[in-house]
Amino acid sequence: MTRPNPDREERRRKQKELADRLKSSGALDEIFAKIDAGEPLTGEQGLLGGMLKAALERGLDAELTEHVGYERGDPEASLHENSRNGTTPKTVATEIGDVDLAVPRDRNGTFTPMLVPKGQRRLDGLDGMIISLYAGGMTLRDIQHHLESTIGTELSHETISKIVDQVGEEVLAWQSRPLEALYPVIYLDAIVVKIRDGGHVRNKAAHIAVGVDMDGIKHVLGIWVQASEGAKFWAAVCAELANRGVRDVLIVCCDGLTGFPEAVEATWPEATVQTCVVHLIRAAMRFVSYGDRKAVAAALKPIYQAATADAALTALEAFEASELGRRYPSAVKSFRDAWERFTPFLAFPPALRRVIYTTNAIESLNFQLRKVTKNRGHFPNDQAAVKLLWLAICDIEDKRARDREKERGLRAEQRKASGRLVEGQVTTNWKQALEQLSLVYPDRIKPHL
């Protein structure tokens, strides 16, 4: 039996009380009659639009009353220095459609409404709706069509673009925020996006870095679209992280990126660059036929599960000499090419190996992000891609948080909501891994404990 959520029950109770009071007072009788007569709730002639118009105009009139100092119809109005001076028509876009308002004016021209400020053509809720739709993967023209077809609001492509661009400053602030001095582990992985570059659309890699702090909590450190190849690009990324406060990194887990190990070692000389073992296994299995995949996977296990680097080399040589190894020399080559960046993994104890074994911490995030970007033809520039990816991460985490909030108070076996995707997620068995890190890197860990 499902246990009720206390917060949801309280919200329902309050909403029911309000609805009951309105119904018993007769305030809704005329509205109910119009609904029964077939009048629409939304759209240009919708009842909700009329109600919102009445509420906004009443609020604006109350603001003007406070500004001029007298109520409408006051016989002593002429004694006041300022006075009412009719209204100005104004159309504002809302979540339920366009609403035509009569905005009151004053004689002196000093009235500045707060409810619907001068120059504002949309209520804040509509901006939030547009940004949410954009974060969900809809293009600007998709959003334009969606608003017009669902709530009857017609906004230009340029207006919607400006609304979305408003989050640009937030993205810049997030991408340049200060970071911790030490991240024991940083994972790096990429998602391929299509971006217009000059007169052509190119595939570019949007790299996402996730750092694990001293408490074992994961944080998305930044998103970078690769503008140039190799060491030059990675040197700029590492320099940016260092400038934001990262003084040391113990282990960086990534998939063999050209120039990356050199950039890391130039910025953090003592850092260990570790090839993602899962990526390495996938590369080794790339040309293996379907019928041999299980056998090859089993034969590779002694290599990456070896107790030491010497034992791993012995296992690799044994695989190379076997029938499967002779049949698939590309699998052997994958390990030999990555050997220098693979073997650091083997020097760590089991609990720490499980933490740095794979970049799956990011891959699950990338899977969700690909669902958001797959409907887009391409992005106009690198900044647009970073902005959407950042918004998508926020949107995914917010949705999961709302789902968890709905299940708050339920027993563990009754909860079905997903946990955090990446941001704020706690690394499994972190205490044990941190203990082993403190034994491997005592001088670098202890000052931060």
mmCIF file with all atom_site columns, C-alpha atoms in Angstrom, residues 260-431:
data_model
loop_
_atom_site.group_PDB
_atom_site.id
_atom_site.type_symbol
_atom_site.label_atom_id
_atom_site.label_alt_id
_atom_site.label_comp_id
_atom_site.label_asym_id
_atom_site.label_entity_id
_atom_site.label_seq_id
_atom_site.pdbx_PDB_ins_code
_atom_site.Cartn_x
_atom_site.Cartn_y
_atom_site.Cartn_z
_atom_site.occupancy
_atom_site.B_iso_or_equiv
_atom_site.pdbx_formal_charge
_atom_site.auth_seq_id
_atom_site.auth_comp_id
_atom_site.auth_asym_id
_atom_site.auth_atom_id
_atom_site.pdbx_PDB_model_num
ATOM 1   C CA . PHE A 1 260 ? 45.789 15.694  -22.730 1.00 0.00 ? 260 PHE A CA 1
ATOM 2   C CA . PRO A 1 261 ? 48.317 13.798  -20.568 1.00 0.00 ? 261 PRO A CA 1
ATOM 3   C CA . GLU A 1 262 ? 51.020 16.342  -21.430 1.00 0.00 ? 262 GLU A CA 1
ATOM 4   C CA . ALA A 1 263 ? 48.714 19.266  -20.564 1.00 0.00 ? 263 ALA A CA 1
ATOM 5   C CA . VAL A 1 264 ? 47.764 17.673  -17.233 1.00 0.00 ? 264 VAL A CA 1
ATOM 6   C CA . GLU A 1 265 ? 51.359 16.971  -16.304 1.00 0.00 ? 265 GLU A CA 1
ATOM 7   C CA . ALA A 1 266 ? 52.371 20.541  -17.212 1.00 0.00 ? 266 ALA A CA 1
ATOM 8   C CA . THR A 1 267 ? 49.649 21.967  -14.948 1.00 0.00 ? 267 THR A CA 1
ATOM 9   C CA . TRP A 1 268 ? 49.660 19.399  -12.140 1.00 0.00 ? 268 TRP A CA 1
ATOM 10  C CA . PRO A 1 269 ? 53.031 17.621  -12.371 1.00 0.00 ? 269 PRO A CA 1
ATOM 11  C CA . GLU A 1 270 ? 52.193 14.948  -9.802  1.00 0.00 ? 270 GLU A CA 1
ATOM 12  C CA . ALA A 1 271 ? 48.805 13.984  -11.268 1.00 0.00 ? 271 ALA A CA 1
ATOM 13  C CA . THR A 1 272 ? 48.254 10.473  -12.607 1.00 0.00 ? 272 THR A CA 1
ATOM 14  C CA . VAL A 1 273 ? 46.485 10.256  -15.981 1.00 0.00 ? 273 VAL A CA 1
ATOM 15  C CA . GLN A 1 274 ? 44.519 7.013   -16.150 1.00 0.00 ? 274 GLN A CA 1
ATOM 16  C CA . THR A 1 275 ? 42.960 5.593   -19.310 1.00 0.00 ? 275 THR A CA 1
ATOM 17  C CA . CYS A 1 276 ? 39.333 4.571   -18.773 1.00 0.00 ? 276 CYS A CA 1
ATOM 18  C CA . VAL A 1 277 ? 39.435 0.779   -18.617 1.00 0.00 ? 277 VAL A CA 1
ATOM 19  C CA . VAL A 1 278 ? 35.921 0.410   -20.026 1.00 0.00 ? 278 VAL A CA 1
ATOM 20  C CA . HIS A 1 279 ? 36.858 2.517   -23.072 1.00 0.00 ? 279 HIS A CA 1
ATOM 21  C CA . LEU A 1 280 ? 39.983 0.425   -23.487 1.00 0.00 ? 280 LEU A CA 1
ATOM 22  C CA . ILE A 1 281 ? 37.978 -2.820  -23.421 1.00 0.00 ? 281 ILE A CA 1
ATOM 23  C CA . ARG A 1 282 ? 35.537 -1.421  -25.973 1.00 0.00 ? 282 ARG A CA 1
ATOM 24  C CA . ALA A 1 283 ? 38.396 -0.447  -28.262 1.00 0.00 ? 283 ALA A CA 1
ATOM 25  C CA . ALA A 1 284 ? 39.865 -3.937  -27.948 1.00 0.00 ? 284 ALA A CA 1
ATOM 26  C CA . MET A 1 285 ? 36.487 -5.509  -28.788 1.00 0.00 ? 285 MET A CA 1
ATOM 27  C CA . ARG A 1 286 ? 35.718 -3.224  -31.736 1.00 0.00 ? 286 ARG A CA 1
ATOM 28  C CA . PHE A 1 287 ? 36.615 -5.718  -34.477 1.00 0.00 ? 287 PHE A CA 1
ATOM 29  C CA . VAL A 1 288 ? 35.696 -8.919  -32.636 1.00 0.00 ? 288 VAL A CA 1
ATOM 30  C CA . SER A 1 289 ? 32.927 -10.921 -34.293 1.00 0.00 ? 289 SER A CA 1
ATOM 31  C CA . TYR A 1 290 ? 29.702 -11.404 -32.392 1.00 0.00 ? 290 TYR A CA 1
ATOM 32  C CA . GLY A 1 291 ? 30.283 -15.129 -31.920 1.00 0.00 ? 291 GLY A CA 1
ATOM 33  C CA . ASP A 1 292 ? 33.672 -14.560 -30.261 1.00 0.00 ? 292 ASP A CA 1
ATOM 34  C CA . ARG A 1 293 ? 32.802 -11.563 -28.087 1.00 0.00 ? 293 ARG A CA 1
ATOM 35  C CA . LYS A 1 294 ? 32.109 -13.518 -24.892 1.00 0.00 ? 294 LYS A CA 1
ATOM 36  C CA . ALA A 1 295 ? 35.268 -15.588 -25.249 1.00 0.00 ? 295 ALA A CA 1
ATOM 37  C CA . VAL A 1 296 ? 37.457 -12.551 -25.949 1.00 0.00 ? 296 VAL A CA 1
ATOM 38  C CA . ALA A 1 297 ? 35.900 -10.587 -23.072 1.00 0.00 ? 297 ALA A CA 1
ATOM 39  C CA . ALA A 1 298 ? 36.653 -13.466 -20.712 1.00 0.00 ? 298 ALA A CA 1
ATOM 40  C CA . ALA A 1 299 ? 40.225 -13.729 -22.035 1.00 0.00 ? 299 ALA A CA 1
ATOM 41  C CA . LEU A 1 300 ? 40.851 -10.022 -21.446 1.00 0.00 ? 300 LEU A CA 1
ATOM 42  C CA . LYS A 1 301 ? 39.727 -10.102 -17.802 1.00 0.00 ? 301 LYS A CA 1
ATOM 43  C CA . PRO A 1 302 ? 43.038 -11.474 -16.432 1.00 0.00 ? 302 PRO A CA 1
ATOM 44  C CA . ILE A 1 303 ? 44.769 -8.435  -17.960 1.00 0.00 ? 303 ILE A CA 1
ATOM 45  C CA . TYR A 1 304 ? 42.772 -5.628  -16.323 1.00 0.00 ? 304 TYR A CA 1
ATOM 46  C CA . GLN A 1 305 ? 42.053 -7.596  -13.141 1.00 0.00 ? 305 GLN A CA 1
ATOM 47  C CA . ALA A 1 306 ? 45.719 -8.478  -12.588 1.00 0.00 ? 306 ALA A CA 1
ATOM 48  C CA . ALA A 1 307 ? 47.237 -7.774  -9.175  1.00 0.00 ? 307 ALA A CA 1
ATOM 49  C CA . THR A 1 308 ? 50.279 -5.992  -10.635 1.00 0.00 ? 308 THR A CA 1
ATOM 50  C CA . ALA A 1 309 ? 51.548 -4.504  -13.895 1.00 0.00 ? 309 ALA A CA 1
ATOM 51  C CA . ASP A 1 310 ? 53.914 -7.450  -14.377 1.00 0.00 ? 310 ASP A CA 1
ATOM 52  C CA . ALA A 1 311 ? 51.046 -9.910  -13.954 1.00 0.00 ? 311 ALA A CA 1
ATOM 53  C CA . ALA A 1 312 ? 48.980 -7.907  -16.445 1.00 0.00 ? 312 ALA A CA 1
ATOM 54  C CA . LEU A 1 313 ? 51.817 -8.021  -18.998 1.00 0.00 ? 313 LEU A CA 1
ATOM 55  C CA . THR A 1 314 ? 52.107 -11.779 -18.567 1.00 0.00 ? 314 THR A CA 1
ATOM 56  C CA . ALA A 1 315 ? 48.344 -12.125 -19.119 1.00 0.00 ? 315 ALA A CA 1
ATOM 57  C CA . LEU A 1 316 ? 48.520 -9.915  -22.227 1.00 0.00 ? 316 LEU A CA 1
ATOM 58  C CA . GLU A 1 317 ? 51.353 -11.984 -23.692 1.00 0.00 ? 317 GLU A CA 1
ATOM 59  C CA . ALA A 1 318 ? 49.391 -15.166 -22.961 1.00 0.00 ? 318 ALA A CA 1
ATOM 60  C CA . PHE A 1 319 ? 46.350 -13.723 -24.768 1.00 0.00 ? 319 PHE A CA 1
ATOM 61  C CA . GLU A 1 320 ? 48.540 -12.610 -27.689 1.00 0.00 ? 320 GLU A CA 1
ATOM 62  C CA . ALA A 1 321 ? 49.908 -16.157 -28.068 1.00 0.00 ? 321 ALA A CA 1
ATOM 63  C CA . SER A 1 322 ? 46.459 -17.764 -27.874 1.00 0.00 ? 322 SER A CA 1
ATOM 64  C CA . GLU A 1 323 ? 44.249 -18.605 -30.842 1.00 0.00 ? 323 GLU A CA 1
ATOM 65  C CA . LEU A 1 324 ? 41.929 -15.661 -30.050 1.00 0.00 ? 324 LEU A CA 1
ATOM 66  C CA . GLY A 1 325 ? 44.921 -13.321 -29.771 1.00 0.00 ? 325 GLY A CA 1
ATOM 67  C CA . ARG A 1 326 ? 46.235 -14.402 -33.174 1.00 0.00 ? 326 ARG A CA 1
ATOM 68  C CA . ARG A 1 327 ? 42.746 -14.040 -34.656 1.00 0.00 ? 327 ARG A CA 1
ATOM 69  C CA . TYR A 1 328 ? 42.282 -10.533 -33.260 1.00 0.00 ? 328 TYR A CA 1
ATOM 70  C CA . PRO A 1 329 ? 45.665 -8.744  -33.190 1.00 0.00 ? 329 PRO A CA 1
ATOM 71  C CA . SER A 1 330 ? 43.814 -5.388  -33.009 1.00 0.00 ? 330 SER A CA 1
ATOM 72  C CA . ALA A 1 331 ? 42.670 -6.288  -29.475 1.00 0.00 ? 331 ALA A CA 1
ATOM 73  C CA . VAL A 1 332 ? 46.275 -6.826  -28.413 1.00 0.00 ? 332 VAL A CA 1
ATOM 74  C CA . LYS A 1 333 ? 47.346 -3.600  -30.131 1.00 0.00 ? 333 LYS A CA 1
ATOM 75  C CA . SER A 1 334 ? 44.687 -1.601  -28.249 1.00 0.00 ? 334 SER A CA 1
ATOM 76  C CA . PHE A 1 335 ? 46.196 -2.633  -24.906 1.00 0.00 ? 335 PHE A CA 1
ATOM 77  C CA . ARG A 1 336 ? 49.810 -2.180  -26.021 1.00 0.00 ? 336 ARG A CA 1
ATOM 78  C CA . ASP A 1 337 ? 49.138 1.310   -27.417 1.00 0.00 ? 337 ASP A CA 1
ATOM 79  C CA . ALA A 1 338 ? 47.483 2.387   -24.136 1.00 0.00 ? 338 ALA A CA 1
ATOM 80  C CA . TRP A 1 339 ? 49.807 0.454   -21.837 1.00 0.00 ? 339 TRP A CA 1
ATOM 81  C CA . GLU A 1 340 ? 51.610 3.438   -20.333 1.00 0.00 ? 340 GLU A CA 1
ATOM 82  C CA . ARG A 1 341 ? 48.312 5.086   -19.337 1.00 0.00 ? 341 ARG A CA 1
ATOM 83  C CA . PHE A 1 342 ? 46.609 1.829   -18.402 1.00 0.00 ? 342 PHE A CA 1
ATOM 84  C CA . THR A 1 343 ? 49.128 0.398   -15.910 1.00 0.00 ? 343 THR A CA 1
ATOM 85  C CA . PRO A 1 344 ? 48.779 3.140   -13.198 1.00 0.00 ? 344 PRO A CA 1
ATOM 86  C CA . PHE A 1 345 ? 45.358 1.657   -12.498 1.00 0.00 ? 345 PHE A CA 1
ATOM 87  C CA . LEU A 1 346 ? 46.981 -1.627  -11.463 1.00 0.00 ? 346 LEU A CA 1
ATOM 88  C CA . ALA A 1 347 ? 49.036 -0.014  -8.691  1.00 0.00 ? 347 ALA A CA 1
ATOM 89  C CA . PHE A 1 348 ? 45.903 0.908   -6.702  1.00 0.00 ? 348 PHE A CA 1
ATOM 90  C CA . PRO A 1 349 ? 44.054 -1.266  -4.167  1.00 0.00 ? 349 PRO A CA 1
ATOM 91  C CA . PRO A 1 350 ? 40.593 -2.707  -5.015  1.00 0.00 ? 350 PRO A CA 1
ATOM 92  C CA . ALA A 1 351 ? 38.363 0.001   -3.483  1.00 0.00 ? 351 ALA A CA 1
ATOM 93  C CA . LEU A 1 352 ? 40.230 2.719   -5.355  1.00 0.00 ? 352 LEU A CA 1
ATOM 94  C CA . ARG A 1 353 ? 40.218 0.732   -8.598  1.00 0.00 ? 353 ARG A CA 1
ATOM 95  C CA . ARG A 1 354 ? 36.419 0.675   -8.507  1.00 0.00 ? 354 ARG A CA 1
ATOM 96  C CA . VAL A 1 355 ? 36.352 4.490   -8.323  1.00 0.00 ? 355 VAL A CA 1
ATOM 97  C CA . ILE A 1 356 ? 38.712 5.127   -11.269 1.00 0.00 ? 356 ILE A CA 1
ATOM 98  C CA . TYR A 1 357 ? 37.827 2.044   -13.314 1.00 0.00 ? 357 TYR A CA 1
ATOM 99  C CA . THR A 1 358 ? 35.613 3.941   -15.726 1.00 0.00 ? 358 THR A CA 1
ATOM 100 C CA . THR A 1 359 ? 34.228 7.324   -16.742 1.00 0.00 ? 359 THR A CA 1
ATOM 101 C CA . ASN A 1 360 ? 30.703 5.885   -16.490 1.00 0.00 ? 360 ASN A CA 1
ATOM 102 C CA . ALA A 1 361 ? 29.995 8.678   -13.990 1.00 0.00 ? 361 ALA A CA 1
ATOM 103 C CA . ILE A 1 362 ? 29.897 10.962  -17.030 1.00 0.00 ? 362 ILE A CA 1
ATOM 104 C CA . GLU A 1 363 ? 28.684 8.458   -19.608 1.00 0.00 ? 363 GLU A CA 1
ATOM 105 C CA . SER A 1 364 ? 25.281 8.168   -17.923 1.00 0.00 ? 364 SER A CA 1
ATOM 106 C CA . LEU A 1 365 ? 25.056 11.959  -18.062 1.00 0.00 ? 365 LEU A CA 1
ATOM 107 C CA . ASN A 1 366 ? 26.118 11.994  -21.705 1.00 0.00 ? 366 ASN A CA 1
ATOM 108 C CA . PHE A 1 367 ? 23.419 9.443   -22.535 1.00 0.00 ? 367 PHE A CA 1
ATOM 109 C CA . GLN A 1 368 ? 20.786 11.857  -21.199 1.00 0.00 ? 368 GLN A CA 1
ATOM 110 C CA . LEU A 1 369 ? 22.364 14.815  -22.990 1.00 0.00 ? 369 LEU A CA 1
ATOM 111 C CA . ARG A 1 370 ? 22.365 12.990  -26.330 1.00 0.00 ? 370 ARG A CA 1
ATOM 112 C CA . LYS A 1 371 ? 18.597 12.613  -26.026 1.00 0.00 ? 371 LYS A CA 1
ATOM 113 C CA . VAL A 1 372 ? 18.355 16.399  -25.694 1.00 0.00 ? 372 VAL A CA 1
ATOM 114 C CA . THR A 1 373 ? 20.669 17.210  -28.618 1.00 0.00 ? 373 THR A CA 1
ATOM 115 C CA . LYS A 1 374 ? 19.593 14.511  -31.094 1.00 0.00 ? 374 LYS A CA 1
ATOM 116 C CA . ASN A 1 375 ? 16.612 16.509  -32.406 1.00 0.00 ? 375 ASN A CA 1
ATOM 117 C CA . ARG A 1 376 ? 18.762 19.486  -33.356 1.00 0.00 ? 376 ARG A CA 1
ATOM 118 C CA . GLY A 1 377 ? 20.296 19.901  -36.766 1.00 0.00 ? 377 GLY A CA 1
ATOM 119 C CA . HIS A 1 378 ? 23.209 21.926  -35.459 1.00 0.00 ? 378 HIS A CA 1
ATOM 120 C CA . PHE A 1 379 ? 24.177 24.768  -33.137 1.00 0.00 ? 379 PHE A CA 1
ATOM 121 C CA . PRO A 1 380 ? 25.053 28.214  -34.508 1.00 0.00 ? 380 PRO A CA 1
ATOM 122 C CA . ASN A 1 381 ? 28.218 28.457  -32.396 1.00 0.00 ? 381 ASN A CA 1
ATOM 123 C CA . ASP A 1 382 ? 30.173 26.835  -29.554 1.00 0.00 ? 382 ASP A CA 1
ATOM 124 C CA . GLN A 1 383 ? 28.562 29.035  -26.893 1.00 0.00 ? 383 GLN A CA 1
ATOM 125 C CA . ALA A 1 384 ? 25.058 27.904  -27.885 1.00 0.00 ? 384 ALA A CA 1
ATOM 126 C CA . ALA A 1 385 ? 26.082 24.255  -27.442 1.00 0.00 ? 385 ALA A CA 1
ATOM 127 C CA . VAL A 1 386 ? 27.580 24.898  -23.988 1.00 0.00 ? 386 VAL A CA 1
ATOM 128 C CA . LYS A 1 387 ? 24.481 26.842  -22.950 1.00 0.00 ? 387 LYS A CA 1
ATOM 129 C CA . LEU A 1 388 ? 22.078 24.068  -23.944 1.00 0.00 ? 388 LEU A CA 1
ATOM 130 C CA . LEU A 1 389 ? 24.170 21.355  -22.282 1.00 0.00 ? 389 LEU A CA 1
ATOM 131 C CA . TRP A 1 390 ? 24.338 23.361  -19.047 1.00 0.00 ? 390 TRP A CA 1
ATOM 132 C CA . LEU A 1 391 ? 20.584 24.028  -19.109 1.00 0.00 ? 391 LEU A CA 1
ATOM 133 C CA . ALA A 1 392 ? 19.908 20.350  -19.836 1.00 0.00 ? 392 ALA A CA 1
ATOM 134 C CA . ILE A 1 393 ? 21.999 19.244  -16.842 1.00 0.00 ? 393 ILE A CA 1
ATOM 135 C CA . CYS A 1 394 ? 20.090 21.656  -14.581 1.00 0.00 ? 394 CYS A CA 1
ATOM 136 C CA . ASP A 1 395 ? 16.755 20.537  -16.041 1.00 0.00 ? 395 ASP A CA 1
ATOM 137 C CA . ILE A 1 396 ? 17.515 16.823  -15.582 1.00 0.00 ? 396 ILE A CA 1
ATOM 138 C CA . GLU A 1 397 ? 18.648 17.308  -11.982 1.00 0.00 ? 397 GLU A CA 1
ATOM 139 C CA . ASP A 1 398 ? 15.593 19.484  -11.210 1.00 0.00 ? 398 ASP A CA 1
ATOM 140 C CA . LYS A 1 399 ? 13.182 16.880  -12.614 1.00 0.00 ? 399 LYS A CA 1
ATOM 141 C CA . ARG A 1 400 ? 14.802 14.125  -10.562 1.00 0.00 ? 400 ARG A CA 1
ATOM 142 C CA . ALA A 1 401 ? 14.702 16.317  -7.448  1.00 0.00 ? 401 ALA A CA 1
ATOM 143 C CA . ARG A 1 402 ? 10.967 16.928  -7.942  1.00 0.00 ? 402 ARG A CA 1
ATOM 144 C CA . ASP A 1 403 ? 10.360 13.193  -8.350  1.00 0.00 ? 403 ASP A CA 1
ATOM 145 C CA . ARG A 1 404 ? 12.279 12.473  -5.147  1.00 0.00 ? 404 ARG A CA 1
ATOM 146 C CA . GLU A 1 405 ? 10.372 15.191  -3.311  1.00 0.00 ? 405 GLU A CA 1
ATOM 147 C CA . LYS A 1 406 ? 7.063  13.556  -4.263  1.00 0.00 ? 406 LYS A CA 1
ATOM 148 C CA . GLU A 1 407 ? 8.244  10.294  -2.675  1.00 0.00 ? 407 GLU A CA 1
ATOM 149 C CA . ARG A 1 408 ? 9.604  11.870  0.500   1.00 0.00 ? 408 ARG A CA 1
ATOM 150 C CA . GLY A 1 409 ? 8.291  10.017  3.539   1.00 0.00 ? 409 GLY A CA 1
ATOM 151 C CA . LEU A 1 410 ? 7.827  6.710   1.712   1.00 0.00 ? 410 LEU A CA 1
ATOM 152 C CA . ARG A 1 411 ? 9.729  3.603   2.717   1.00 0.00 ? 411 ARG A CA 1
ATOM 153 C CA . ALA A 1 412 ? 12.852 2.826   0.704   1.00 0.00 ? 412 ALA A CA 1
ATOM 154 C CA . GLU A 1 413 ? 11.281 -0.148  -1.079  1.00 0.00 ? 413 GLU A CA 1
ATOM 155 C CA . GLN A 1 414 ? 8.414  2.080   -2.266  1.00 0.00 ? 414 GLN A CA 1
ATOM 156 C CA . ARG A 1 415 ? 10.589 4.763   -3.835  1.00 0.00 ? 415 ARG A CA 1
ATOM 157 C CA . LYS A 1 416 ? 11.042 4.626   -7.590  1.00 0.00 ? 416 LYS A CA 1
ATOM 158 C CA . ALA A 1 417 ? 12.472 8.081   -8.333  1.00 0.00 ? 417 ALA A CA 1
ATOM 159 C CA . SER A 1 418 ? 15.991 8.235   -9.747  1.00 0.00 ? 418 SER A CA 1
ATOM 160 C CA . GLY A 1 419 ? 18.829 9.578   -7.642  1.00 0.00 ? 419 GLY A CA 1
ATOM 161 C CA . ARG A 1 420 ? 21.085 12.415  -8.688  1.00 0.00 ? 420 ARG A CA 1
ATOM 162 C CA . LEU A 1 421 ? 22.498 11.985  -12.165 1.00 0.00 ? 421 LEU A CA 1
ATOM 163 C CA . VAL A 1 422 ? 25.924 13.528  -11.478 1.00 0.00 ? 422 VAL A CA 1
ATOM 164 C CA . GLU A 1 423 ? 25.834 16.913  -9.762  1.00 0.00 ? 423 GLU A CA 1
ATOM 165 C CA . GLY A 1 424 ? 25.804 16.323  -6.006  1.00 0.00 ? 424 GLY A CA 1
ATOM 166 C CA . GLN A 1 425 ? 25.936 12.534  -6.318  1.00 0.00 ? 425 GLN A CA 1
ATOM 167 C CA . VAL A 1 426 ? 28.011 10.763  -3.651  1.00 0.00 ? 426 VAL A CA 1
ATOM 168 C CA . THR A 1 427 ? 30.668 8.344   -4.911  1.00 0.00 ? 427 THR A CA 1
ATOM 169 C CA . THR A 1 428 ? 30.012 4.748   -3.811  1.00 0.00 ? 428 THR A CA 1
ATOM 170 C CA . ASN A 1 429 ? 32.335 3.461   -1.045  1.00 0.00 ? 429 ASN A CA 1
ATOM 171 C CA . TRP A 1 430 ? 34.116 6.806   -0.995  1.00 0.00 ? 430 TRP A CA 1
ATOM 172 C CA . LYS A 1 431 ? 35.292 6.579   2.633   1.00 0.00 ? 431 LYS A CA 1
#
